Every structure is written in C-alpha cells, then in structure tokens.
mmCIF file of C-alpha atoms and ligand atoms in Angstrom:
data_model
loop_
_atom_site.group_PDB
_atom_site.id
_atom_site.type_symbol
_atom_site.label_atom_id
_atom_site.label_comp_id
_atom_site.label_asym_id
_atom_site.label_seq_id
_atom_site.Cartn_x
_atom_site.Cartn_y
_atom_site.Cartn_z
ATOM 1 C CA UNK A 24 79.487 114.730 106.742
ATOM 2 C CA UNK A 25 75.538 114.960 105.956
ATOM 3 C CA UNK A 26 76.553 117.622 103.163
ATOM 4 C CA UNK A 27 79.274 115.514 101.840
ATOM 5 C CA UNK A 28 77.774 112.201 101.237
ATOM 6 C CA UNK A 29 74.998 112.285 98.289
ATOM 7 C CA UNK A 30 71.498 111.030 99.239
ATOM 8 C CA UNK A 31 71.544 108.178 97.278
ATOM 9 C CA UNK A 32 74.866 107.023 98.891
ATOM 10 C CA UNK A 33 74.007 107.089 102.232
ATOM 11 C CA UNK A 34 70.810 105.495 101.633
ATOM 12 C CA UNK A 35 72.716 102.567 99.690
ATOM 13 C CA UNK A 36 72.945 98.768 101.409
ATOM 14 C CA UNK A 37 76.193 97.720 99.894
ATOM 15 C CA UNK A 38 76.581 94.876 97.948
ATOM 16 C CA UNK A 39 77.122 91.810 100.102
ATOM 17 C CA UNK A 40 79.288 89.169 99.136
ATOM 18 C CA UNK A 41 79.520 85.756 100.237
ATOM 19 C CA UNK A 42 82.624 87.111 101.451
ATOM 20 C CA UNK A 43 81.601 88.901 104.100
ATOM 21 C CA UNK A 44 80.115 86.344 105.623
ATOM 22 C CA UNK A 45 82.758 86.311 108.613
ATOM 23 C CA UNK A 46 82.635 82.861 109.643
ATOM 24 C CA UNK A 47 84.922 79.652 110.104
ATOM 25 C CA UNK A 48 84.048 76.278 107.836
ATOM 26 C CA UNK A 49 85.440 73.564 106.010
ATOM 27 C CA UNK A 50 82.698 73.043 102.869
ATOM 28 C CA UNK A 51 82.459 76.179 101.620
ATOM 29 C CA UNK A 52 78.951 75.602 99.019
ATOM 30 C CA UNK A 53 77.817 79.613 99.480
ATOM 31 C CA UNK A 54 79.648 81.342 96.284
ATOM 32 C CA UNK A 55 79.237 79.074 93.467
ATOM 33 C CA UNK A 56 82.688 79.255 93.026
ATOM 34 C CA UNK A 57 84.435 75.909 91.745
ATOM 35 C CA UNK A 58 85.385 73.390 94.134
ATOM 36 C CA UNK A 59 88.842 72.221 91.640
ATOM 37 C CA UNK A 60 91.677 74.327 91.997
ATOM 38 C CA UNK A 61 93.633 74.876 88.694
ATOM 39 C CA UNK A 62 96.718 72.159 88.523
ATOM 40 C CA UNK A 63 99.305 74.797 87.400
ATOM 41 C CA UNK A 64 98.689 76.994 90.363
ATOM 42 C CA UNK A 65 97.171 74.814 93.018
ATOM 43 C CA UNK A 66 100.770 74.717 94.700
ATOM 44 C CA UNK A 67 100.749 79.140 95.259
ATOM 45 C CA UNK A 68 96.850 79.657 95.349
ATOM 46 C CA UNK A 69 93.366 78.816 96.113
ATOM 47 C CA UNK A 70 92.470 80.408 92.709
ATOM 48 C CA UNK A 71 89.082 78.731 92.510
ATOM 49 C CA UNK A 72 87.363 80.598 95.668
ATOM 50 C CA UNK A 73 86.694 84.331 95.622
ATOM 51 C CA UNK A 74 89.478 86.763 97.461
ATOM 52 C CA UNK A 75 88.835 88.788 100.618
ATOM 53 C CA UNK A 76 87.187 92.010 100.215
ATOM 54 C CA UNK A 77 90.409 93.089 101.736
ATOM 55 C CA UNK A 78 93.183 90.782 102.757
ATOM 56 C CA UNK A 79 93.585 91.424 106.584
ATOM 57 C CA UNK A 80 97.175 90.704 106.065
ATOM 58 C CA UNK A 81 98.088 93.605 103.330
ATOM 59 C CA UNK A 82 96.080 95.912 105.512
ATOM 60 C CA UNK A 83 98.404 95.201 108.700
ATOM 61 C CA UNK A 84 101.266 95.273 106.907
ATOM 62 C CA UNK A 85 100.668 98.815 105.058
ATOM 63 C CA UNK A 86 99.522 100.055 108.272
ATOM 64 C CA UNK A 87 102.786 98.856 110.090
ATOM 65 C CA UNK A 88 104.614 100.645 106.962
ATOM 66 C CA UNK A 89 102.891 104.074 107.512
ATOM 67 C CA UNK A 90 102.377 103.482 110.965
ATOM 68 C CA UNK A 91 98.561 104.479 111.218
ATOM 69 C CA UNK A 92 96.081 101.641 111.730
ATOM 70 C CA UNK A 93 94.278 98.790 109.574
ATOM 71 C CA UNK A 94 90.961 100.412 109.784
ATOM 72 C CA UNK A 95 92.279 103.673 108.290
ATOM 73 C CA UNK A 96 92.809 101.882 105.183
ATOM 74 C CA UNK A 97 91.886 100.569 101.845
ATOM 75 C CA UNK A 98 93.269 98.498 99.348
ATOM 76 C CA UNK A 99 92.689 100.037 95.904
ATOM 77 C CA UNK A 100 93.709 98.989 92.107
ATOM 78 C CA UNK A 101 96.139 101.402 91.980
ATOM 79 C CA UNK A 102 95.629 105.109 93.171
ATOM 80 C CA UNK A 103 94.097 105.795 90.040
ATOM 81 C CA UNK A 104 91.040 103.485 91.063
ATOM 82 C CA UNK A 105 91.505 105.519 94.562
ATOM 83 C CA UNK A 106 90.520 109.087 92.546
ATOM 84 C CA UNK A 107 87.556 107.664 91.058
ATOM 85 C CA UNK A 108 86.116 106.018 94.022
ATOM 86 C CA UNK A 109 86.340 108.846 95.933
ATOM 87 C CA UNK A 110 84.125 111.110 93.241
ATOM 88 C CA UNK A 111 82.071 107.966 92.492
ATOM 89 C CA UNK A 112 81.312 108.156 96.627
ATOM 90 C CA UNK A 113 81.094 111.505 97.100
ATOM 91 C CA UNK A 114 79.817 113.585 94.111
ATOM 92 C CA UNK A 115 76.796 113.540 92.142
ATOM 93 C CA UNK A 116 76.683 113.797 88.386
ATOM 94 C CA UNK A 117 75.769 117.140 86.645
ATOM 95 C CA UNK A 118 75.726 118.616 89.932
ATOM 96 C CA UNK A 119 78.773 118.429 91.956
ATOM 97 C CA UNK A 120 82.380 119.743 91.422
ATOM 98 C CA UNK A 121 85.952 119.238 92.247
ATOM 99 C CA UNK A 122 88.944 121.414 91.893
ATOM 100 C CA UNK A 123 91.995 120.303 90.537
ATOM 101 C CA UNK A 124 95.752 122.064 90.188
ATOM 102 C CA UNK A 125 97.069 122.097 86.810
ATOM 103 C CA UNK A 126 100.431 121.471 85.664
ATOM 104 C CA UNK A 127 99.350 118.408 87.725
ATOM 105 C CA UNK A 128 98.446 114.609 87.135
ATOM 106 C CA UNK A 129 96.003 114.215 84.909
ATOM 107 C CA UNK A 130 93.963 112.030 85.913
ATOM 108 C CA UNK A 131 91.692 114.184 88.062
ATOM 109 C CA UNK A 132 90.494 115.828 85.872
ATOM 110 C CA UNK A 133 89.990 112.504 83.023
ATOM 111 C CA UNK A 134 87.915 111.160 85.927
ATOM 112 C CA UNK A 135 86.043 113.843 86.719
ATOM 113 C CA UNK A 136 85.084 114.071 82.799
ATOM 114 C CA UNK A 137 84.237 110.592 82.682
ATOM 115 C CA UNK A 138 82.052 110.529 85.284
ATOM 116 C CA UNK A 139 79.814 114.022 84.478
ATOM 117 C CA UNK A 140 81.626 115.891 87.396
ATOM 118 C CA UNK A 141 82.662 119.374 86.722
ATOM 119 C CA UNK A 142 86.434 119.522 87.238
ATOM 120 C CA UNK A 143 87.783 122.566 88.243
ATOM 121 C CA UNK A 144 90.777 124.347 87.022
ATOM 122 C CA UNK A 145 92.898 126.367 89.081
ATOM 123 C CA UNK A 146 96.030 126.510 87.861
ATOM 124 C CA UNK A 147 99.373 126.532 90.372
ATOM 125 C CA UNK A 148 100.877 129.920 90.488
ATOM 126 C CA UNK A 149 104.481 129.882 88.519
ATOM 127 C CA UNK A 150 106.303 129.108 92.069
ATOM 128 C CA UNK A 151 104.311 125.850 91.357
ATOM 129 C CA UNK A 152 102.747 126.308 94.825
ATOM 130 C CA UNK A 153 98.923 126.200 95.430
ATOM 131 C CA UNK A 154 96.341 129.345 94.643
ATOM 132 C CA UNK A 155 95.182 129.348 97.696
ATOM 133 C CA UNK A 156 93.146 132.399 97.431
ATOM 134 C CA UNK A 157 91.364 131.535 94.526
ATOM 135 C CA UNK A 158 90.674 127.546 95.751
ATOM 136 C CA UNK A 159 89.270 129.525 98.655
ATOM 137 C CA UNK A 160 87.221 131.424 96.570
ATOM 138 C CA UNK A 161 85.345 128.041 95.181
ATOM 139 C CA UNK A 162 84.696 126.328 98.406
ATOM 140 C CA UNK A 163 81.195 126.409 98.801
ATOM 141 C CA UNK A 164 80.515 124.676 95.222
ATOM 142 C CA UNK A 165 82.765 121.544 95.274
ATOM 143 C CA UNK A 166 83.206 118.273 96.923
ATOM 144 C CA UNK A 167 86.609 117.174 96.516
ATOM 145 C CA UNK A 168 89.908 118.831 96.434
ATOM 146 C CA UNK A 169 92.728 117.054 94.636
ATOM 147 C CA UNK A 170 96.483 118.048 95.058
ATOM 148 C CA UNK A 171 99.202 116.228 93.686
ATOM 149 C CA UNK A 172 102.243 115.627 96.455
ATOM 150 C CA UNK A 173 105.308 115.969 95.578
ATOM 151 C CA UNK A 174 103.551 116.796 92.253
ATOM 152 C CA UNK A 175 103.473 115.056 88.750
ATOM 153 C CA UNK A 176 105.171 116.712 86.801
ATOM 154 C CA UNK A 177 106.601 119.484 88.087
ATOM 155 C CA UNK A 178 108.579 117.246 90.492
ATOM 156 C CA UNK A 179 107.667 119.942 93.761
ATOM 157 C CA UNK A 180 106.540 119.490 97.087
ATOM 158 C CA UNK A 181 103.360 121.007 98.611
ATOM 159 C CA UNK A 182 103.790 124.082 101.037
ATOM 160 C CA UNK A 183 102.717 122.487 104.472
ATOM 161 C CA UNK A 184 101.142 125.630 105.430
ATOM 162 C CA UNK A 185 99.324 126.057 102.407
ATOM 163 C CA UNK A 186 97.788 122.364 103.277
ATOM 164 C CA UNK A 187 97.220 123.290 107.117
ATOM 165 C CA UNK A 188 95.555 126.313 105.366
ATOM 166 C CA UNK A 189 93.063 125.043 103.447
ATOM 167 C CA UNK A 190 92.345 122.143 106.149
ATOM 168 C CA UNK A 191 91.728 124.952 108.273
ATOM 169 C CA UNK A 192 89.640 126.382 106.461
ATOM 170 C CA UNK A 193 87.182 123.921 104.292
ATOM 171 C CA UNK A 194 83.953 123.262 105.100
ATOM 172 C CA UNK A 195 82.605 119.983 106.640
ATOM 173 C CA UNK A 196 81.140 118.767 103.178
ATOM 174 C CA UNK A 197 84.529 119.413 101.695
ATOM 175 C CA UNK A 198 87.545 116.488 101.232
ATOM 176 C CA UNK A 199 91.167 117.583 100.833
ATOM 177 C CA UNK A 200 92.764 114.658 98.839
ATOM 178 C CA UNK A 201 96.425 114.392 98.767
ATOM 179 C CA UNK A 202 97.969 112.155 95.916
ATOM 180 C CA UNK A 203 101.300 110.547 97.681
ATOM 181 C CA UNK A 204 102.200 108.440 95.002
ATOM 182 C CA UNK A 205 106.000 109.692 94.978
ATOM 183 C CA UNK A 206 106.291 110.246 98.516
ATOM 184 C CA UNK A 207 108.759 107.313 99.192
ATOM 185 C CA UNK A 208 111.527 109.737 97.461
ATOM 186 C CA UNK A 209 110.252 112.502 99.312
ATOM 187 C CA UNK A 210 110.098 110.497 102.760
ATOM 188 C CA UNK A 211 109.939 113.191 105.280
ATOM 189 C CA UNK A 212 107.259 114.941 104.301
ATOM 190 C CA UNK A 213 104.256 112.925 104.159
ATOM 191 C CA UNK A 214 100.751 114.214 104.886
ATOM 192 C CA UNK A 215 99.809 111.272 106.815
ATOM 193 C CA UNK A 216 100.308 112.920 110.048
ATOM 194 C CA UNK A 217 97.613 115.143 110.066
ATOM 195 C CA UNK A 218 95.295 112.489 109.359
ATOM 196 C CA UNK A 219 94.548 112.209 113.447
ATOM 197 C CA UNK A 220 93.481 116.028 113.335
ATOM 198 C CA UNK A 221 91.932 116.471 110.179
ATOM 199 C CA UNK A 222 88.636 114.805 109.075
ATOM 200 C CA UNK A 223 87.916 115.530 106.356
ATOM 201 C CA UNK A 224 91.488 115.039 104.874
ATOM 202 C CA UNK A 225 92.303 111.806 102.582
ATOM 203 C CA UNK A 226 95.737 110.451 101.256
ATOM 204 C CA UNK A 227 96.437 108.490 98.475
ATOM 205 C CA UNK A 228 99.443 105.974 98.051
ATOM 206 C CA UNK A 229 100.863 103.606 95.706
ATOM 207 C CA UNK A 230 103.038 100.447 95.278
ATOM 208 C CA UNK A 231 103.423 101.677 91.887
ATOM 209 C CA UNK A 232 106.541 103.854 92.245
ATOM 210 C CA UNK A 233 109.421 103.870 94.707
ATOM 211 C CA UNK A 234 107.706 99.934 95.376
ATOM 212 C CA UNK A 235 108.576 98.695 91.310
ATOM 213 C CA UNK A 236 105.243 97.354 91.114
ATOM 214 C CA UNK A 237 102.793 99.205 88.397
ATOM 215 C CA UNK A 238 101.979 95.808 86.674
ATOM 216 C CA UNK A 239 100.066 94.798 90.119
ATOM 217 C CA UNK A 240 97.757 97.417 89.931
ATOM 218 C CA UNK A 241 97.474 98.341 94.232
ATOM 219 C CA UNK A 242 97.608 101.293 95.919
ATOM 220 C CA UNK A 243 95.710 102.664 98.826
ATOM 221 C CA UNK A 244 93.612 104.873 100.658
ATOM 222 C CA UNK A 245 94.239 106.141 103.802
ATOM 223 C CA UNK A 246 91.599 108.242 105.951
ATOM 224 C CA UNK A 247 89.442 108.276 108.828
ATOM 225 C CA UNK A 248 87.022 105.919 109.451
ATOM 226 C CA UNK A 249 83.904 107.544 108.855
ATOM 227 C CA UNK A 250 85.420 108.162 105.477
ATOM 228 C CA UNK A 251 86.543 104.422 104.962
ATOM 229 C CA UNK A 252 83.418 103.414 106.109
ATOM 230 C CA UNK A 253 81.435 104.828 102.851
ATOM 231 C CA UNK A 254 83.879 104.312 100.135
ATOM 232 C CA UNK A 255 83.921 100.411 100.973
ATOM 233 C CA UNK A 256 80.019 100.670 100.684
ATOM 234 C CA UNK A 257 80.926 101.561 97.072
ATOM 235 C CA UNK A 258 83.905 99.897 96.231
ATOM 236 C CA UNK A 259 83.895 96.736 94.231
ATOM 237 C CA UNK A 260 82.922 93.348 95.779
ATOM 238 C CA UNK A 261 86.506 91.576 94.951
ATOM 239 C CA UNK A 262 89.084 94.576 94.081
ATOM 240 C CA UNK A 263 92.175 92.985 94.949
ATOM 241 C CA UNK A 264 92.735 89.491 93.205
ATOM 242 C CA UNK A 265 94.741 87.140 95.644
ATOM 243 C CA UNK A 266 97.955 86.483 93.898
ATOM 244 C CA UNK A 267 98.014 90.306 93.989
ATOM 245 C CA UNK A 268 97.503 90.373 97.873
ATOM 246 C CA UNK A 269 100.046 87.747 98.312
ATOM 247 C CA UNK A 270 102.908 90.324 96.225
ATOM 248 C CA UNK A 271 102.150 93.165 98.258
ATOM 249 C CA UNK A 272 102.625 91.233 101.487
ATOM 250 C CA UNK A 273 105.343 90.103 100.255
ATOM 251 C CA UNK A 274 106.445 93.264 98.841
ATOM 252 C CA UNK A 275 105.769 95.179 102.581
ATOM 253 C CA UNK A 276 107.681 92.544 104.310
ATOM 254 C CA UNK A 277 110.919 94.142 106.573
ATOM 255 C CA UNK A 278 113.868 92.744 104.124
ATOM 256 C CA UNK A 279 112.045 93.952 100.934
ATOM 257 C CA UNK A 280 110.586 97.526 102.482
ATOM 258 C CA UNK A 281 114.676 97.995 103.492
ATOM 259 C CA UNK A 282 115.429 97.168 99.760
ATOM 260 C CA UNK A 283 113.130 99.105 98.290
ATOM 261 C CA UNK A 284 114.274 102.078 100.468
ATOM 262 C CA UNK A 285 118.208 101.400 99.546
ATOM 263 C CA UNK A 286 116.964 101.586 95.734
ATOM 264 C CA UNK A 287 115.252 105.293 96.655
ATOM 265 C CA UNK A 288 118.337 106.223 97.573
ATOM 266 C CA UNK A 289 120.394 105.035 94.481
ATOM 267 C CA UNK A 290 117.651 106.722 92.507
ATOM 268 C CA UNK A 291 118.443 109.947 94.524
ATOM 269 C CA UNK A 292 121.921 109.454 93.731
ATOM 270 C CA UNK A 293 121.184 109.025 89.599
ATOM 271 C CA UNK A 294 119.405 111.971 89.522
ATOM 272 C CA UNK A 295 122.202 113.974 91.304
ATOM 273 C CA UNK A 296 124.188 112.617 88.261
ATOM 274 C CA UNK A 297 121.662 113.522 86.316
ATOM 275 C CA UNK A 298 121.127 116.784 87.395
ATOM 276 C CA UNK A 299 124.853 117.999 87.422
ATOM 277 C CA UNK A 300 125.377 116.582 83.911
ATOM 278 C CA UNK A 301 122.296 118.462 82.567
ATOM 279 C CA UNK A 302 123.414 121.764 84.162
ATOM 280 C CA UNK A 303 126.043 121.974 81.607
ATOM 281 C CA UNK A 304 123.958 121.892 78.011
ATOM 282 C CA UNK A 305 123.149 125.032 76.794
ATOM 283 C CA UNK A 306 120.353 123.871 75.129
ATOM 284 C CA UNK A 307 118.645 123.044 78.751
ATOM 285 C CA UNK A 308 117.306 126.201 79.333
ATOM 286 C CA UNK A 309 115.998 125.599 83.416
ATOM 287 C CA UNK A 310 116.117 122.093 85.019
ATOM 288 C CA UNK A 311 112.983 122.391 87.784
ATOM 289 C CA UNK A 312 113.805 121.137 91.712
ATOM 290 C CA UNK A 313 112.302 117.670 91.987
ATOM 291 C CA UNK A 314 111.321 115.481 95.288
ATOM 292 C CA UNK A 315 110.429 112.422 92.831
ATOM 293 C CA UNK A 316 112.366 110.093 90.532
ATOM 294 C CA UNK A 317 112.062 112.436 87.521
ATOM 295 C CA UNK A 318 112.999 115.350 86.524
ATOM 296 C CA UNK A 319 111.323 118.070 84.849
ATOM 297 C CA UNK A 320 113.823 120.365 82.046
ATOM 298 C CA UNK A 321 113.103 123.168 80.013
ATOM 299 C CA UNK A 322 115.019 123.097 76.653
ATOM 300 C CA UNK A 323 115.168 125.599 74.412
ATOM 301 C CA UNK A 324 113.322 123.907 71.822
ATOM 302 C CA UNK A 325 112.205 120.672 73.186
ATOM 303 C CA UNK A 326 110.408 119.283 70.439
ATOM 304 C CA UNK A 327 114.154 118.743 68.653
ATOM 305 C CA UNK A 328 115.712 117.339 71.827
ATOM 306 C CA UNK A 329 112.188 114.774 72.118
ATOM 307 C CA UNK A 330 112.513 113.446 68.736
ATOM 308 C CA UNK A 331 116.510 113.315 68.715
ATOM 309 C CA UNK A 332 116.658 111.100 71.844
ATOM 310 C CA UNK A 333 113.437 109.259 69.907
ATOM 311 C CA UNK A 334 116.153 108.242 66.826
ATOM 312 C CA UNK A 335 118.265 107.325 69.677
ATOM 313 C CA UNK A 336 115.952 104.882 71.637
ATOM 314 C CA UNK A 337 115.505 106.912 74.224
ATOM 315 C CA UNK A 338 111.475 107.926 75.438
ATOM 316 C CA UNK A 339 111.252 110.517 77.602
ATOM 317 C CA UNK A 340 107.148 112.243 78.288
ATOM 318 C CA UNK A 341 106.049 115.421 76.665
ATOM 319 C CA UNK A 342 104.409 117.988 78.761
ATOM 320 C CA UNK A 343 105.262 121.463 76.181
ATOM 321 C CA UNK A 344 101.063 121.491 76.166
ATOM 322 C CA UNK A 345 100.628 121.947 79.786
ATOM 323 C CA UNK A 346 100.205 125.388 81.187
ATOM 324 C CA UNK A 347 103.319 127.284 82.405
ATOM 325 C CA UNK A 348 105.681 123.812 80.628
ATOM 326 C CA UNK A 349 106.507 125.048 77.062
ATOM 327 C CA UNK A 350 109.145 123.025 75.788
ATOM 328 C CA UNK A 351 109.283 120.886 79.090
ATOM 329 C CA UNK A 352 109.737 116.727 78.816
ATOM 330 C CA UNK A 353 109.952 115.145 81.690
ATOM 331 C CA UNK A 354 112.381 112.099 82.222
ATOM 332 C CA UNK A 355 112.043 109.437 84.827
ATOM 333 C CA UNK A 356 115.246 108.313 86.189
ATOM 334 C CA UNK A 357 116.576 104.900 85.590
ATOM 335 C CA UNK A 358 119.447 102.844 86.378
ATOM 336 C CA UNK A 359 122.875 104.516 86.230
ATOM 337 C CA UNK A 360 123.604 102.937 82.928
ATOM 338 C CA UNK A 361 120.324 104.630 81.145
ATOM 339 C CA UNK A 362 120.933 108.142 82.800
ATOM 340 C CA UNK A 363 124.498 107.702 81.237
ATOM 341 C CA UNK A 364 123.176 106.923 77.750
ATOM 342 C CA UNK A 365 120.909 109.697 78.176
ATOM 343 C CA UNK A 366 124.057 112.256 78.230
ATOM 344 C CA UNK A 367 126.049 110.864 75.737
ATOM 345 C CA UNK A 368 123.118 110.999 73.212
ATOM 346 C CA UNK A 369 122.909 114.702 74.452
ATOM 347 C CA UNK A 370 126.365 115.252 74.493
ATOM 348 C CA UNK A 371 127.068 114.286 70.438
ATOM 349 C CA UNK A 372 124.208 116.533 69.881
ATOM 350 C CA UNK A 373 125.680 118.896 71.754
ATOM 351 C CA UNK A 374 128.722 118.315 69.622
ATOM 352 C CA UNK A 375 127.325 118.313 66.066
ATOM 353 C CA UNK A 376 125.422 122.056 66.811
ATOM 354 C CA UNK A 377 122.642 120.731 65.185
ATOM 355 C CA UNK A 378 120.137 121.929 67.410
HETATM 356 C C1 PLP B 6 101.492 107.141 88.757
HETATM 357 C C2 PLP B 6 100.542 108.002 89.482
HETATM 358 C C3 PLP B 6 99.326 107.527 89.964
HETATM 359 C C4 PLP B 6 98.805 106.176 89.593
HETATM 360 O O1 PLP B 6 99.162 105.228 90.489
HETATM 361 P P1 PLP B 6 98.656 103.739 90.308
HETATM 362 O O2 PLP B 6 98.729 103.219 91.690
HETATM 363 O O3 PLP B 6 99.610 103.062 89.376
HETATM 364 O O4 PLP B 6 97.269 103.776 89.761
HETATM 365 C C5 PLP B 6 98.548 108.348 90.753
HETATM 366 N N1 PLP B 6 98.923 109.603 91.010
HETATM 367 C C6 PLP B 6 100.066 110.103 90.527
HETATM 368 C C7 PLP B 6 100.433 111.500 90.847
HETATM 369 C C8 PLP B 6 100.905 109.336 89.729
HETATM 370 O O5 PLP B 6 101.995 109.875 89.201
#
C-alpha cells in the first residue's frame, strides 16, 4: 500500500461536510442549505438539504445484490466516474502509468489523457485474451491495471486464469481493476469472488446496462477496505443526488432485481435470433462470440452496411478504427421488434446485390 498511494494523498484530510457530522437533530442550521422545500417536489424529496455522502440504504441493498458487504462499497456517477477516481487516488501526474487492453473501452485511456497519466497500450492478442507476458513485462512502472470484463467491444470474457495470473503476480503498489459493467448477461462469471483473497484487486459495476438506467448516472466500486477507505478521501463531497439514491433502491429492490434478470434473459434470447439470422448474409464475413447485449460482426465492407442501415434509421457503433476490428460495427441488441427490422433492412440489401 505505501507504494501505491501518492504522498500527497495520504497526507490529505478529506473534505468534511456537514454531512458527516453523524448525529441525530431536528433544526438542522449547520449547511446553509434552505430551510423551504420546493412545492413541486416536497411530496418525493427533501430537495432543499444536502444528500448523504452515501445513502446507507443503496449501499445495503447493492451489497445484498452482490452479496459482499456495505463497507466494500462505493456509490459512483456511473463507472466512468469509478475509472477516474481511481487514477485521480492513486497516480500522480507526469509520473505514473497505467496499462490498458485495446480493442477495449475507451475510456481508460481518455482518462488517463485527461488527467497527464501515461496510458499504456498493450493490445489483446487476436484470441482477444490478455498479453499476459508483455503486461508482466511493465509491472514495475504502473499503478493501475484496467481490463474490460466481458469486454467492450469485442463482446468476450476474461480468461480466469489469466486474472488469477496476474493477481498472483503484481506487486503490492499495483491495482488490478476489472470493469463489470456487462456482467449481469454474463452472470456466472463475476470477479467479485476473489475480492476476499486479493487486495489489491478492484471491480467496477454499473446500473447502466442489464439495470436500464444510464440517464441516472450510478455505478459502483467494489474493493477492500483499505482501498475504499482512500478513494472516499477523494471522492466528491455529495456524488449521488437523492432522487438518484431513491431509483437505485428502488431499482435493487427483490421484484425489480427479478425483472431486470427476466429481461437479461429475453435479451439473451434476441441475440440468439440475432445471431442465427446474421449467420446467413454473405456479406457478414465473422460474427465474434459475445457474453454482453451486443454483438460484434465483421462485414465485408462495413462502411456500406453502416451507412445503408443509416438511410434506414437504423444506428449501429463503428469500431473499423480499432486495432484487430476492420470493418467491425457493433450493434446493441434491442427489443425483438428492432432486431427484426434490423434483418429485413439487411435482407432487401441482400436482395438488391448492391453491396
Ligand atoms: C457503458 C460502460 C461504462 C460506463 O458505465 P456508466 O456507469 O454509465 O458510467 C463503463 N465501462 C464499460 C466497459 C462500459 O461499456
């Protein structure tokens, strides 16, 4: 740990709030907040006093979800505020490093930029598995370690003994991060097991994906506590705003977790569709394996096919400029009714020849 955290963030005295203040009271005169409450929303919320540093409640409930406890855990804005708190914590401008796996979510390595962090390249090998040797080979210079599981947007899963590997083998000043944000469709092979073994291993998650809810912006981070411990020192004062709290309670409750679970599956069952209607154009040249709700194809010219379904409506994401995915889009599976008008826009092209 002393060679992970930076001088000047162990030596920081974290913002207090007048949140943190842990203590019961009925006139609350300590955050010059406003003592009205707005009429339209006075019925839902107590809009007019600051939120929790973390609601207590959210943090049981994810907890009970992924069955680890509350103080492994923090509420984030999304996982994408998770990957820059953790190189905002942990690695010092113009000095420090972090290795990142590219095709892969890019984000890493946007952060990393942002933020005067050298980001790493080390590309997967064309199984789309890790390079183990070679992230081996750069352990002594970086902090932080950022693999994408199942990955974004090759649609793969992580070797587990390619993880156990490098866990096994990175130094104490070293942090494995493992980006979970599709592993609801993937739901047997989650990381977080190895959280009780490994220190120095971190997991990201989301309510973004398999949970339908990117417009609240909250994910989370889930660690040990030493690790916790610091990254609240830098986090903000007031992340989460309340009405968002109350969602994702509300979204982790038992009914809505079995809903959410029933929709992975018909998701699952889409893509089969998808995936056995695909098979059959010849102008899909290799349709990758996917443990997510997307799938990743390689056309034979897929700049065509992109601005064909474009005419037609129909968006699917670009990725012909990552390494190893020349003329690969990537298309996120929707309801039934979508993944049908998908293939019967490719099917008239497939008809007129044009291609
Ligand atoms: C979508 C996505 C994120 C971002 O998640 P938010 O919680 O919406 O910020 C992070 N990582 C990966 C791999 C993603 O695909």
């Amino acid at each position: 740990m002393k060679k992970l955290i930076p001088n000047h963030i162990r030596d920081l005295v974290p913002y207090s709030s007048a949140r943190s203040i842990n203590v019961e009271g009925d006139i609350w005169l300590n955050a010059n907040e406003s003592p009205w409450n707005q009429e339209i929303i006075r019925k839902f919320y107590k809009l007019n006093r600051y939120p929790q540093f973390q609601s207590k409640k959210l943090l049981l409930k994810y907890a009970t979800y992924i069955q680890c406890d509350a103080k492994n855990i923090i509420i984030t804005r999304g996982a994408d505020e998770a990957i820059e708190l953790l190189m905002r914590t942990f690695c010092i401008a113009y000095k420090d490093a972090i290795i990142f796996c590219p095709p892969t979510y890019d984000m890493y390595e946007v952060s990393a930029k942002i933020l005067g962090i050298r980001a790493i390249s080390i590309p997967l090998l064309k199984t789309f598995q890790l390079n183990l040797n070679c992230i081996y080979s750069y352990l002594k210079e970086i902090k932080l370690i950022y693999i994408c599981h199942p990955n974004n947007p090759t649609g793969n899963i992580v070797l587990k003994e390619d993880v156990l590997f490098i866990l096994n083998n990175i130094p104490n000043h070293v942090i494995l991060v493992i980006d979970e944000a599709y592993i609801e469709f993937s739901e047997n092979n989650s990381f977080i097991f190895l959280l009780s073994k490994y220190k120095n291993l971190v997991i990201l998650r989301t309510l973004s994906k398999a949970f339908g809810l990117a417009g609240i912006r909250c994910g989370f981070i889930v660690s040990n506590i030493n690790i916790v411990n610091i990254l609240k020192k830098v986090l903000a004062p007031y992340p989460i705003p309340t009405p968002i709290s109350d969602i994702a309670i509300n979204a982790l409750s038992a009914q809505n977790i079995s809903i959410m679970k029933n929709r992975v599956l018909l998701i699952l069952k889409n893509k089969n569709f998808l995936l056995k209607s695909l098979s059959k154009f010849s102008f899909v040249k290799n349709i990758y394996s996917s443990h997510t709700n997307f799938i990743l194809i390689k056309f034979i010219e897929s700049k065509f096919i992109f601005d064909y379904l474009l005419k037609n409506k129909i968006v699917l994401r670009d990725q012909s400029n990552k390494i190893y995915l020349k003329n690969c889009l990537r298309v996120s599976i929707g309801i039934k009714e979508e993944c049908q008008q998908l293939i019967n826009v490719l099917k008239a092209l497939d008809k007129d020849k044009k291609y």
